[in-house]
Coordinates of C-alpha atoms in Angstrom, one line a residue:
Chain X
X1 CA 27.8 8.6 18.3
X2 CA 28.8 7.4 15.1
X3 CA 28.0 4.0 14.4
X4 CA 29.6 2.3 11.7
X5 CA 28.8 -1.1 9.7
X6 CA 31.3 -3.0 11.8
X7 CA 30.1 -2.0 15.2
X8 CA 26.6 -2.6 14.0
X9 CA 27.0 -6.2 13.1
X10 CA 28.7 -7.1 16.3
X11 CA 25.7 -5.6 18.0
X12 CA 23.6 -7.4 15.8
X13 CA 25.6 -10.7 16.9
X14 CA 25.1 -9.9 20.5
X15 CA 21.5 -9.1 20.0
X16 CA 20.9 -12.7 18.2
X17 CA 22.8 -14.5 20.9
X18 CA 20.8 -12.9 23.8
X19 CA 17.8 -14.0 21.6
X20 CA 18.4 -17.6 22.0
X21 CA 17.9 -17.3 25.7
X22 CA 14.1 -16.4 25.5
X23 CA 11.7 -19.2 26.0
X24 CA 8.6 -20.2 25.3
X25 CA 6.7 -18.6 28.3
X26 CA 5.1 -15.8 28.2
X27 CA 6.8 -12.2 29.0
X28 CA 9.7 -12.7 26.6
X29 CA 10.8 -10.2 24.4
X30 CA 11.7 -10.2 20.8
X31 CA 15.3 -9.5 20.0
X32 CA 17.5 -9.6 16.5
X33 CA 18.0 -7.8 13.3
X34 CA 15.1 -7.6 10.8
X35 CA 16.2 -6.1 7.2
X36 CA 13.7 -4.2 5.3
X37 CA 13.9 -3.8 1.8
X38 CA 11.9 -1.0 0.0
X39 CA 11.0 2.1 2.0
X40 CA 7.0 2.7 0.5
X41 CA 3.8 2.3 2.1
X42 CA 4.6 -1.4 3.4
X43 CA 8.5 -1.2 3.9
X44 CA 8.4 2.2 5.8
X45 CA 5.4 1.1 8.0
X46 CA 7.2 -2.3 8.9
X47 CA 10.6 -0.5 10.0
X48 CA 8.6 1.8 12.1
X49 CA 6.8 -0.8 13.9
X50 CA 9.2 -3.1 14.5
X51 CA 11.2 -0.5 16.4
X52 CA 8.4 0.8 18.1
X53 CA 6.5 -2.6 19.2
X54 CA 9.4 -4.0 20.0
X55 CA 10.2 -0.9 22.2
X56 CA 13.7 -0.8 20.4
X57 CA 14.4 -4.6 21.4
X58 CA 14.7 -5.3 17.4
X59 CA 17.5 -3.8 15.4
X60 CA 16.2 -2.7 12.2
X61 CA 17.8 -1.7 9.0
X62 CA 15.7 -0.3 5.8
X63 CA 17.0 -0.3 2.3
X64 CA 15.6 1.9 -0.3
X65 CA 17.1 3.1 -3.4
X66 CA 15.2 6.7 -3.2
X67 CA 16.3 9.5 -0.9
X68 CA 12.9 10.4 -0.4
X69 CA 9.5 8.8 0.0
X70 CA 7.0 10.0 -3.0
X71 CA 3.3 8.8 -2.6
X72 CA 1.3 7.6 -5.4
X73 CA -1.9 8.5 -3.4
X74 CA -2.3 12.3 -4.2
X75 CA -0.1 12.4 -7.2
X76 CA -3.0 12.6 -9.5
X77 CA -3.7 16.2 -8.5
X78 CA -0.4 17.0 -9.5
X79 CA -1.5 16.4 -13.1
X80 CA -4.3 18.9 -12.6
X81 CA -2.2 21.6 -11.2
X82 CA -3.6 21.2 -7.5
X83 CA -0.5 19.8 -6.1
X84 CA 3.3 19.6 -6.7
X85 CA 5.8 17.1 -6.2
X86 CA 7.0 18.6 -2.9
X87 CA 3.0 18.2 -1.3
X88 CA 3.5 14.2 -2.0
X89 CA 7.1 14.1 -0.9
X90 CA 8.3 12.9 2.8
X91 CA 11.6 12.1 3.8
X92 CA 13.0 9.6 6.0
X93 CA 14.4 11.4 8.8
X94 CA 11.4 10.5 11.1
X95 CA 12.5 6.7 10.8
X96 CA 15.9 7.5 11.8
X97 CA 14.5 8.9 14.8
X98 CA 12.9 5.7 15.7
X99 CA 16.5 4.1 15.3
X100 CA 15.8 2.3 11.8
X101 CA 19.0 2.3 10.0
X102 CA 17.9 3.8 7.0
X103 CA 20.9 2.5 4.0
X104 CA 19.9 4.2 0.3
X105 CA 21.1 1.4 -1.8
X106 CA 19.6 -1.7 -3.8
X107 CA 19.7 -5.0 -2.9
X108 CA 21.2 -7.4 -5.7
X109 CA 20.9 -11.0 -3.9
X110 CA 19.2 -12.8 -1.5
X111 CA 20.3 -15.8 -0.2
X112 CA 17.2 -17.4 2.0
X113 CA 19.5 -20.1 3.0
X114 CA 22.0 -18.1 5.1
X115 CA 19.7 -15.6 5.6
X116 CA 21.8 -12.6 3.9
X117 CA 21.7 -10.2 1.3
X118 CA 24.1 -8.3 -1.3
X119 CA 24.0 -4.4 -1.8
X120 CA 24.9 -3.0 -4.9
X121 CA 27.5 -0.8 -3.4
X122 CA 29.3 -3.7 -2.0
X123 CA 29.1 -5.4 1.2
X124 CA 26.6 -7.9 2.7
X125 CA 24.0 -7.9 5.7
X126 CA 23.1 -10.6 7.7
X127 CA 19.5 -11.1 9.1
X128 CA 17.2 -12.9 11.4
X129 CA 14.2 -12.2 9.3
X130 CA 13.7 -10.1 6.3
X131 CA 11.0 -8.0 5.1
X132 CA 10.5 -7.6 1.4
X133 CA 8.3 -4.7 -0.1
X134 CA 9.5 -4.1 -3.5
X135 CA 6.3 -3.0 -5.1
X136 CA 5.6 -3.7 -8.7
X137 CA 7.8 -3.7 -11.7
X138 CA 6.5 -3.2 -15.5
X139 CA 6.0 -5.8 -17.8
X140 CA 7.1 -4.6 -21.1
X141 CA 7.2 -7.9 -23.2
X142 CA 3.9 -7.1 -24.5
X143 CA 4.6 -3.8 -26.0
X144 CA 7.7 -4.4 -28.1
X145 CA 7.5 -0.4 -29.1
X146 CA 8.2 0.2 -25.5
X147 CA 11.1 -2.2 -25.4
X148 CA 13.8 0.6 -24.8
X149 CA 14.5 3.0 -22.2
X150 CA 14.6 6.1 -24.6
X151 CA 10.8 5.0 -25.4
X152 CA 9.9 4.2 -22.1
X153 CA 11.2 8.1 -21.4
X154 CA 8.8 9.5 -24.1
X155 CA 5.4 7.3 -23.3
X156 CA 5.2 7.8 -19.9
X157 CA 3.6 5.8 -17.1
X158 CA 3.4 8.0 -14.1
X159 CA 2.4 4.8 -12.2
X160 CA 5.3 5.4 -9.7
X161 CA 5.2 8.9 -8.4
X162 CA 7.8 10.9 -9.1
X163 CA 9.6 13.0 -12.2
X164 CA 7.3 11.1 -14.6
X165 CA 4.4 12.4 -12.7
X166 CA 5.7 16.0 -13.1
X167 CA 6.7 15.4 -16.7
X168 CA 3.3 13.9 -17.7
X169 CA 1.5 17.0 -15.9
X170 CA 3.9 19.1 -18.2
X171 CA 3.2 17.2 -21.8
X172 CA -0.7 17.9 -20.6
X173 CA 0.1 21.7 -19.8
X174 CA 1.6 21.9 -23.4
X175 CA -1.1 20.2 -25.3
X176 CA -3.3 22.4 -27.1
X177 CA -6.8 22.8 -26.5
X178 CA -8.6 20.5 -28.8
X179 CA -6.0 18.1 -28.1
X180 CA -6.7 14.3 -27.1
X181 CA -4.9 12.7 -23.8
X182 CA -5.2 8.8 -24.2
X183 CA -4.9 6.7 -21.1
X184 CA -4.5 2.9 -21.4
X185 CA -5.2 0.6 -18.6
X186 CA -3.9 -3.1 -18.1
X187 CA -5.9 -5.9 -17.4
X188 CA -6.3 -6.4 -13.5
X189 CA -4.7 -7.1 -11.1
X190 CA -2.4 -4.0 -11.1
X191 CA -1.8 -1.2 -8.6
X192 CA -4.2 1.0 -7.5
X193 CA -7.5 -0.3 -8.9
X194 CA -9.3 2.7 -9.1
X195 CA -6.2 4.9 -9.8
X196 CA -6.5 5.3 -13.9
X197 CA -10.0 6.1 -13.5
X198 CA -9.4 8.9 -11.2
X199 CA -6.5 10.1 -13.2
X200 CA -9.3 10.4 -16.3
X201 CA -11.3 12.1 -13.9
X202 CA -9.1 14.4 -12.4
X203 CA -7.5 15.3 -16.3
X204 CA -10.9 15.8 -17.5
X205 CA -11.6 18.2 -14.4
X206 CA -8.7 20.0 -15.9
X207 CA -9.7 20.3 -19.3
X208 CA -13.2 21.1 -18.6
X209 CA -11.7 24.2 -16.8
X210 CA -8.8 25.3 -18.9
X211 CA -8.7 23.5 -22.3
X212 CA -12.8 22.9 -23.0
X213 CA -12.3 21.4 -26.6
X214 CA -9.9 18.8 -25.6
X215 CA -10.7 14.7 -25.2
X216 CA -9.7 12.1 -22.5
X217 CA -9.5 8.7 -24.2
X218 CA -9.9 5.6 -21.9
X219 CA -8.4 2.4 -23.5
X220 CA -9.4 0.0 -20.7
X221 CA -8.2 -3.8 -21.4
X222 CA -10.6 -5.1 -18.8
X223 CA -14.4 -5.6 -19.5
X224 CA -15.4 -2.9 -17.4
X225 CA -14.5 -0.3 -15.1
X226 CA -13.1 -2.5 -12.2
X227 CA -13.4 -0.1 -8.9
X228 CA -16.3 2.4 -7.8
X229 CA -18.1 1.6 -11.4
X230 CA -21.2 3.2 -10.5
X231 CA -19.6 6.0 -9.0
X232 CA -17.2 7.1 -11.7
X233 CA -20.0 6.0 -14.5
X234 CA -22.4 8.6 -12.8
X235 CA -19.6 11.5 -12.5
X236 CA -18.5 11.1 -16.0
X237 CA -22.1 11.2 -17.4
X238 CA -22.9 14.5 -15.4
X239 CA -19.6 16.0 -15.5
X240 CA -17.9 14.9 -18.4
X241 CA -20.2 14.0 -21.1
X242 CA -18.5 15.2 -24.2
X243 CA -15.0 15.1 -22.8
X244 CA -14.5 11.5 -21.5
X245 CA -15.0 8.6 -24.3
X246 CA -14.5 5.1 -22.4
X247 CA -13.7 2.1 -24.6
X248 CA -13.7 -1.3 -22.7
X249 CA -12.1 -4.4 -23.9
X250 CA -9.4 -2.1 -25.4
X251 CA -6.0 -4.0 -24.8
X252 CA -2.8 -2.3 -25.9
X253 CA -0.9 -4.5 -27.9
X254 CA 2.1 -1.9 -29.2
X255 CA 2.9 1.4 -29.0
X256 CA 4.0 3.9 -31.8
X257 CA 6.3 5.8 -30.2
X258 CA 6.9 8.8 -33.2
X259 CA 3.3 9.0 -34.1
X260 CA 2.0 8.9 -30.3
X261 CA -0.3 6.0 -31.0
X262 CA -1.8 3.1 -29.2
X263 CA -1.7 0.1 -31.1
X264 CA -5.3 -1.8 -30.1
X265 CA -6.6 -5.4 -31.8
X266 CA -8.4 -3.9 -34.3
X267 CA -7.7 -0.2 -34.2
X268 CA -4.8 2.4 -34.1
X269 CA -5.6 5.3 -32.1
X270 CA -3.9 8.8 -31.8
X271 CA -3.1 10.9 -29.2
X272 CA -1.4 14.2 -28.4
X273 CA -0.6 12.8 -25.0
X274 CA -0.5 9.1 -24.4
X275 CA 0.3 7.8 -21.0
X276 CA 0.4 3.9 -21.2
X277 CA -0.1 2.2 -17.5
X278 CA 1.8 -0.8 -18.3
X279 CA 1.2 -4.6 -17.0
X280 CA 2.6 -5.1 -13.7
X281 CA 4.4 -7.9 -11.5
X282 CA 6.2 -8.2 -8.1
X283 CA 9.4 -6.0 -8.1
X284 CA 12.4 -7.6 -9.3
X285 CA 13.9 -8.7 -6.4
X286 CA 11.0 -10.8 -5.2
X287 CA 11.2 -12.3 -8.6
X288 CA 15.0 -12.7 -8.9
X289 CA 15.1 -14.5 -5.0
X290 CA 13.3 -17.5 -6.3
X291 CA 10.2 -17.1 -4.3
X292 CA 7.1 -19.0 -5.0
X293 CA 4.8 -17.0 -7.5
X294 CA 1.4 -17.3 -8.5
X295 CA 0.6 -16.7 -12.2
X296 CA 4.3 -15.8 -12.9
X297 CA 4.1 -12.4 -11.3
X298 CA 2.8 -12.6 -7.6
X299 CA 4.3 -13.6 -4.4
X300 CA 2.6 -16.6 -2.8
X301 CA 2.1 -15.9 0.9
X302 CA 1.1 -17.2 4.3
X303 CA -1.4 -14.3 5.5
X304 CA -1.1 -15.0 9.0
X305 CA 2.7 -14.0 9.0
X306 CA 3.1 -12.5 5.1
X307 CA 5.9 -14.8 5.0
X308 CA 6.7 -16.3 1.6
X309 CA 5.6 -19.8 1.0
X310 CA 8.3 -22.1 0.8
X311 CA 11.0 -19.3 1.9
X312 CA 11.3 -19.4 5.8
X313 CA 12.1 -15.7 7.0
X314 CA 11.4 -13.7 4.1
X315 CA 8.0 -11.7 4.8
X316 CA 6.2 -10.0 1.4
X317 CA 4.1 -7.1 1.8
X318 CA 1.9 -4.9 -0.4
X319 CA 1.6 -5.0 -3.9
X320 CA 4.0 -7.5 -4.5
X321 CA 2.0 -10.4 -3.1
X322 CA -1.0 -12.4 -4.5
X323 CA -3.7 -10.5 -3.2
X324 CA -6.3 -12.3 -1.1
X325 CA -9.9 -12.5 -2.4
X326 CA -11.6 -8.8 -2.7
X327 CA -8.2 -7.2 -1.8
X328 CA -7.1 -4.1 -3.3
X329 CA -3.1 -3.4 -4.4
X330 CA -3.3 -0.4 -2.5
X331 CA -1.0 1.7 -0.3
X332 CA -3.4 1.8 2.8
X333 CA -3.4 -2.3 2.1
X334 CA 0.1 -2.4 2.4
X335 CA 0.4 -0.5 5.3
X336 CA -1.9 -2.7 7.1
X337 CA 0.3 -5.7 5.7
X338 CA 3.3 -4.4 7.7
X339 CA 1.4 -3.9 10.8
X340 CA 0.2 -7.8 10.6
X341 CA 3.9 -8.5 9.6
X342 CA 5.4 -6.6 12.1
X343 CA 3.7 -8.4 14.9
X344 CA 4.0 -11.9 13.6
X345 CA 7.6 -11.3 13.3
X346 CA 8.0 -10.0 16.7
X347 CA 6.2 -13.0 18.2
X348 CA 8.4 -15.2 15.9
X349 CA 11.5 -13.7 17.4
X350 CA 10.4 -14.1 20.8
X351 CA 9.6 -17.6 20.2
X352 CA 5.6 -17.3 20.1
X353 CA 3.3 -18.3 17.1
X354 CA 1.6 -15.2 15.0
X355 CA -1.7 -13.9 15.7
X356 CA -4.0 -16.7 14.6
X357 CA -6.8 -14.1 14.0
X358 CA -5.2 -11.2 12.1
X359 CA -7.8 -8.6 10.3
X360 CA -6.9 -5.7 8.1
X361 CA -9.0 -3.0 6.4
X362 CA -8.8 -0.8 3.5
X363 CA -9.7 2.8 2.4
X364 CA -9.5 4.2 -0.9
X365 CA -10.4 7.5 -1.9
X366 CA -10.4 8.7 -5.4
X367 CA -10.7 12.4 -6.9
X368 CA -13.4 13.2 -9.3
X369 CA -12.3 16.6 -9.9
X370 CA -10.6 19.5 -7.8
X371 CA -13.3 19.6 -5.2
X372 CA -15.0 16.1 -4.9
X373 CA -14.2 12.5 -3.9
X374 CA -15.3 9.1 -3.6
X375 CA -14.5 6.2 -1.3
X376 CA -14.3 2.5 -1.1
X377 CA -13.6 0.7 1.8
X378 CA -13.5 -3.1 3.2
X379 CA -12.3 -5.4 6.0
X380 CA -10.9 -8.5 5.9
X381 CA -10.2 -11.4 8.5
X382 CA -8.3 -14.2 8.6
X383 CA -10.5 -17.4 7.7
X384 CA -8.5 -20.6 9.1
X385 CA -10.6 -23.0 6.9
X386 CA -9.7 -21.1 3.5
X387 CA -6.2 -20.3 4.7
X388 CA -6.2 -16.4 3.4
X389 CA -8.0 -13.1 4.2
X390 CA -11.8 -13.1 3.5
X391 CA -14.0 -9.6 3.0
X392 CA -16.3 -9.9 6.4
X393 CA -19.5 -10.3 5.4
X394 CA -21.8 -7.0 5.5
X395 CA -18.8 -4.8 5.8
X396 CA -17.3 -2.2 3.5
X397 CA -19.0 -0.2 0.5
X398 CA -18.7 2.9 -1.6
X399 CA -19.7 6.7 -0.9
X400 CA -23.3 7.0 -1.8
X401 CA -22.4 10.0 -4.0
X402 CA -19.4 12.4 -5.1
X403 CA -18.9 14.8 -2.3
X404 CA -16.5 17.7 -1.0
X405 CA -16.6 16.4 2.5
X406 CA -14.5 13.3 1.3
X407 CA -11.9 15.4 -0.6
X408 CA -11.1 16.8 2.6
X409 CA -10.9 13.5 4.0
X410 CA -8.9 12.2 1.2
X411 CA -6.3 14.6 2.0
X412 CA -6.5 14.1 5.8
X413 CA -5.9 10.3 5.3
X414 CA -2.6 11.4 3.4
X415 CA -1.4 13.5 6.2
X416 CA -2.2 10.6 8.7
X417 CA -0.7 7.5 6.9
X418 CA 2.5 9.5 5.7
X419 CA 3.0 10.2 9.6
X420 CA 1.7 6.8 10.7
X421 CA 4.6 5.3 8.3
X422 CA 7.6 7.9 8.4
X423 CA 7.2 9.7 11.6
Chain G
X1 CA 19.3 -23.6 11.5
X2 CA 20.4 -20.9 14.1
X3 CA 19.2 -21.5 18.0
X4 CA 16.6 -18.7 17.8
X5 CA 15.0 -20.0 14.9
X6 CA 15.2 -23.5 16.4
X7 CA 13.4 -22.2 19.8
X8 CA 10.7 -20.6 17.5
X9 CA 10.0 -23.7 15.8
X10 CA 9.8 -25.9 19.1
X11 CA 7.3 -23.2 20.5
X12 CA 5.2 -23.3 17.3
X13 CA 5.5 -27.1 17.4
X14 CA 3.9 -26.8 21.0
X15 CA 1.4 -24.3 20.4
X16 CA -0.1 -26.0 17.1
X17 CA -1.2 -29.1 19.2
X18 CA -3.6 -27.2 21.6
X19 CA -6.4 -24.4 20.5
X20 CA -4.8 -21.4 19.3
X21 CA -4.9 -19.0 22.1
X22 CA -5.7 -15.2 21.9
X23 CA -2.7 -13.1 21.0
X24 CA -1.4 -10.9 24.0
X25 CA -1.1 -8.1 21.9
X26 CA -4.7 -8.4 20.1
X27 CA -6.2 -5.0 21.1
X28 CA -2.8 -3.3 20.0
X29 CA -2.8 -5.1 16.6
X30 CA -6.5 -4.5 16.3
X31 CA -6.0 -0.5 17.0
X32 CA -3.7 -0.5 14.5
X33 CA -5.6 -0.9 11.8
X34 CA -7.3 2.8 12.7
X35 CA -3.9 4.5 12.7
X36 CA -4.2 5.3 8.8
X37 CA -6.6 7.7 9.5
X38 CA -6.7 8.5 12.8
X39 CA -2.9 8.2 13.5
X40 CA -0.4 6.1 15.1
X41 CA -2.1 5.2 18.4
X42 CA -4.7 7.3 17.7
X43 CA -2.7 10.4 17.7
X44 CA -3.9 12.2 14.6
X45 CA -2.0 15.0 12.8
X46 CA -2.7 18.3 13.8
X47 CA -5.1 20.1 11.1
X48 CA -5.5 16.9 9.4
X49 CA -9.2 17.1 10.1
X50 CA -9.1 13.3 11.2
X51 CA -10.7 12.6 15.1
X52 CA -7.7 11.7 17.5
X53 CA -8.5 8.8 19.5
X54 CA -6.0 8.7 22.0
X55 CA -7.3 9.3 25.4
X56 CA -10.7 8.9 24.6
X57 CA -13.3 8.4 27.1
X58 CA -13.7 4.3 26.6
X59 CA -17.7 4.0 27.2
X60 CA -18.2 7.2 25.0
X61 CA -15.8 6.0 22.3
X62 CA -17.3 2.6 22.4
X63 CA -21.0 4.0 22.0
X64 CA -20.3 6.0 19.1
X65 CA -18.5 3.3 17.1
X66 CA -21.7 1.1 17.8
X67 CA -23.9 3.6 16.4
X68 CA -21.8 3.7 13.6
X69 CA -22.2 -0.3 13.2
X70 CA -26.1 0.2 13.9
X71 CA -26.1 2.4 11.2
X72 CA -28.0 5.1 13.8
X73 CA -25.1 7.5 13.7
X74 CA -24.8 8.9 10.2
X75 CA -21.0 8.9 8.2
X76 CA -19.5 8.7 5.3
X77 CA -17.3 5.6 5.7
X78 CA -17.3 4.6 9.6
X79 CA -20.6 2.9 9.4
X80 CA -19.1 0.7 6.5
X81 CA -15.8 0.2 8.5
X82 CA -17.5 -0.5 11.9
X83 CA -19.3 -3.3 10.5
X84 CA -16.0 -5.1 10.0
X85 CA -15.3 -5.7 13.5
X86 CA -16.9 -7.8 16.2
X87 CA -18.3 -6.4 19.2
X88 CA -15.4 -7.8 21.2
X89 CA -12.7 -6.5 19.0
X90 CA -14.5 -3.1 19.4
X91 CA -14.2 -3.3 23.0
X92 CA -10.3 -4.1 22.8
X93 CA -9.9 -1.2 20.3
X94 CA -11.9 1.2 22.6
X95 CA -10.0 0.1 25.6
X96 CA -6.5 0.4 23.8
X97 CA -7.2 3.9 22.8
X98 CA -8.4 5.2 26.2
X99 CA -5.3 4.1 27.6
X100 CA -3.1 6.3 25.3
X101 CA -1.7 9.3 26.7

């Protein structure tokens, strides 16, 4: 059956009206319309679980600008030629089978008071609750040389997996043996704390096998490796001693695009392939919607419901949030945020309070080369006194050593989390 | 304010006065934290090499997780994750997966 927007909105109105009949007693069912903006690890998971856990009682619309989901985790293996973009791409058909209405469009504005939002191609949607999972946007203010889209097209970030990942892989493949690959890392927090060190490792592994005279230069704005430090340090000294040159406290000040050079405070470093991971903040739609930000970058939320502080009805997930203590900005974490939010939203729509003791956990695998991986894991529980999620004492940790079993686990993790969010 | 929101606000106001009750979906919510690696409702993707938990024998599963938690059973990661959950939470999780078909 073809369901046009008018029919859909009419059905929404009926669902909302019937929702009003639900009271506070147990056994109430959630109804209403939830709009999810952003179909990544957070948003796609939220859309699926809202449908699944409400047994179809809640109508869900997902607005996503891209035609397909492309995973950042695993995508560094594209740079070494071990994986292709197709290997890390999943479509949205599975969500449609859950009854999620998927609209490929951009959101231009949100009216939090009226609970409506506008779409770029025209039209307005109303919602009972809104889930924003906009990911990160790059902040180029402090890198004048990368202000123009043309410059950004030459000096790549490849920090949102997609065409840039493939293009960076091609730059590396085209680089002569004996060349220098330089990667710049912004000050934390940024998306995927171990990701830059994984990329340096994987590219070094590729050089070792294919272009042994080449170097990897890691220009880190941070004072030290900020994730899995011991494991990366050991791997680099044992495997890549003559390849990786790690320089802490090396914040990028500017880029000379024509000279492929990174301008630091006291030094200018020339590279054959320059990869700039820019500073980041919450996706633009979260910033434009007037949500309360911390450090002018990340959205302040209530961790019992992921609801934005001071803006009822809008729940924010994933990298865009001001992270709780010890919590990384990861796809795994965004998936867990989404389930926390979905459970809270269904309670709220049924007239119940959110779960007072939510718990989430994180697992991040990182590749060291084409055979070995390492992990970091943590579990976070809600602390009512501190009003935030805190790491559970004694839980979590990292691998004892890099190993081949966890390389396979990393790929198995990817298969399962992609299915958990999209099928 | 729309009526459903008003109802929700009233319900919240009533509950806020007393001790917070356990969420009726706590087992479901806790088990969902395992899905990233073990599949939605413990139904792991075929060929991904991860243990499927759906339909597991409750006592055997619980025993295994307790051994991860105590460190008796060797693992790469589960010994670190299991320590993040209380025994009562692990019991809820095991019951939930055992009930999945």
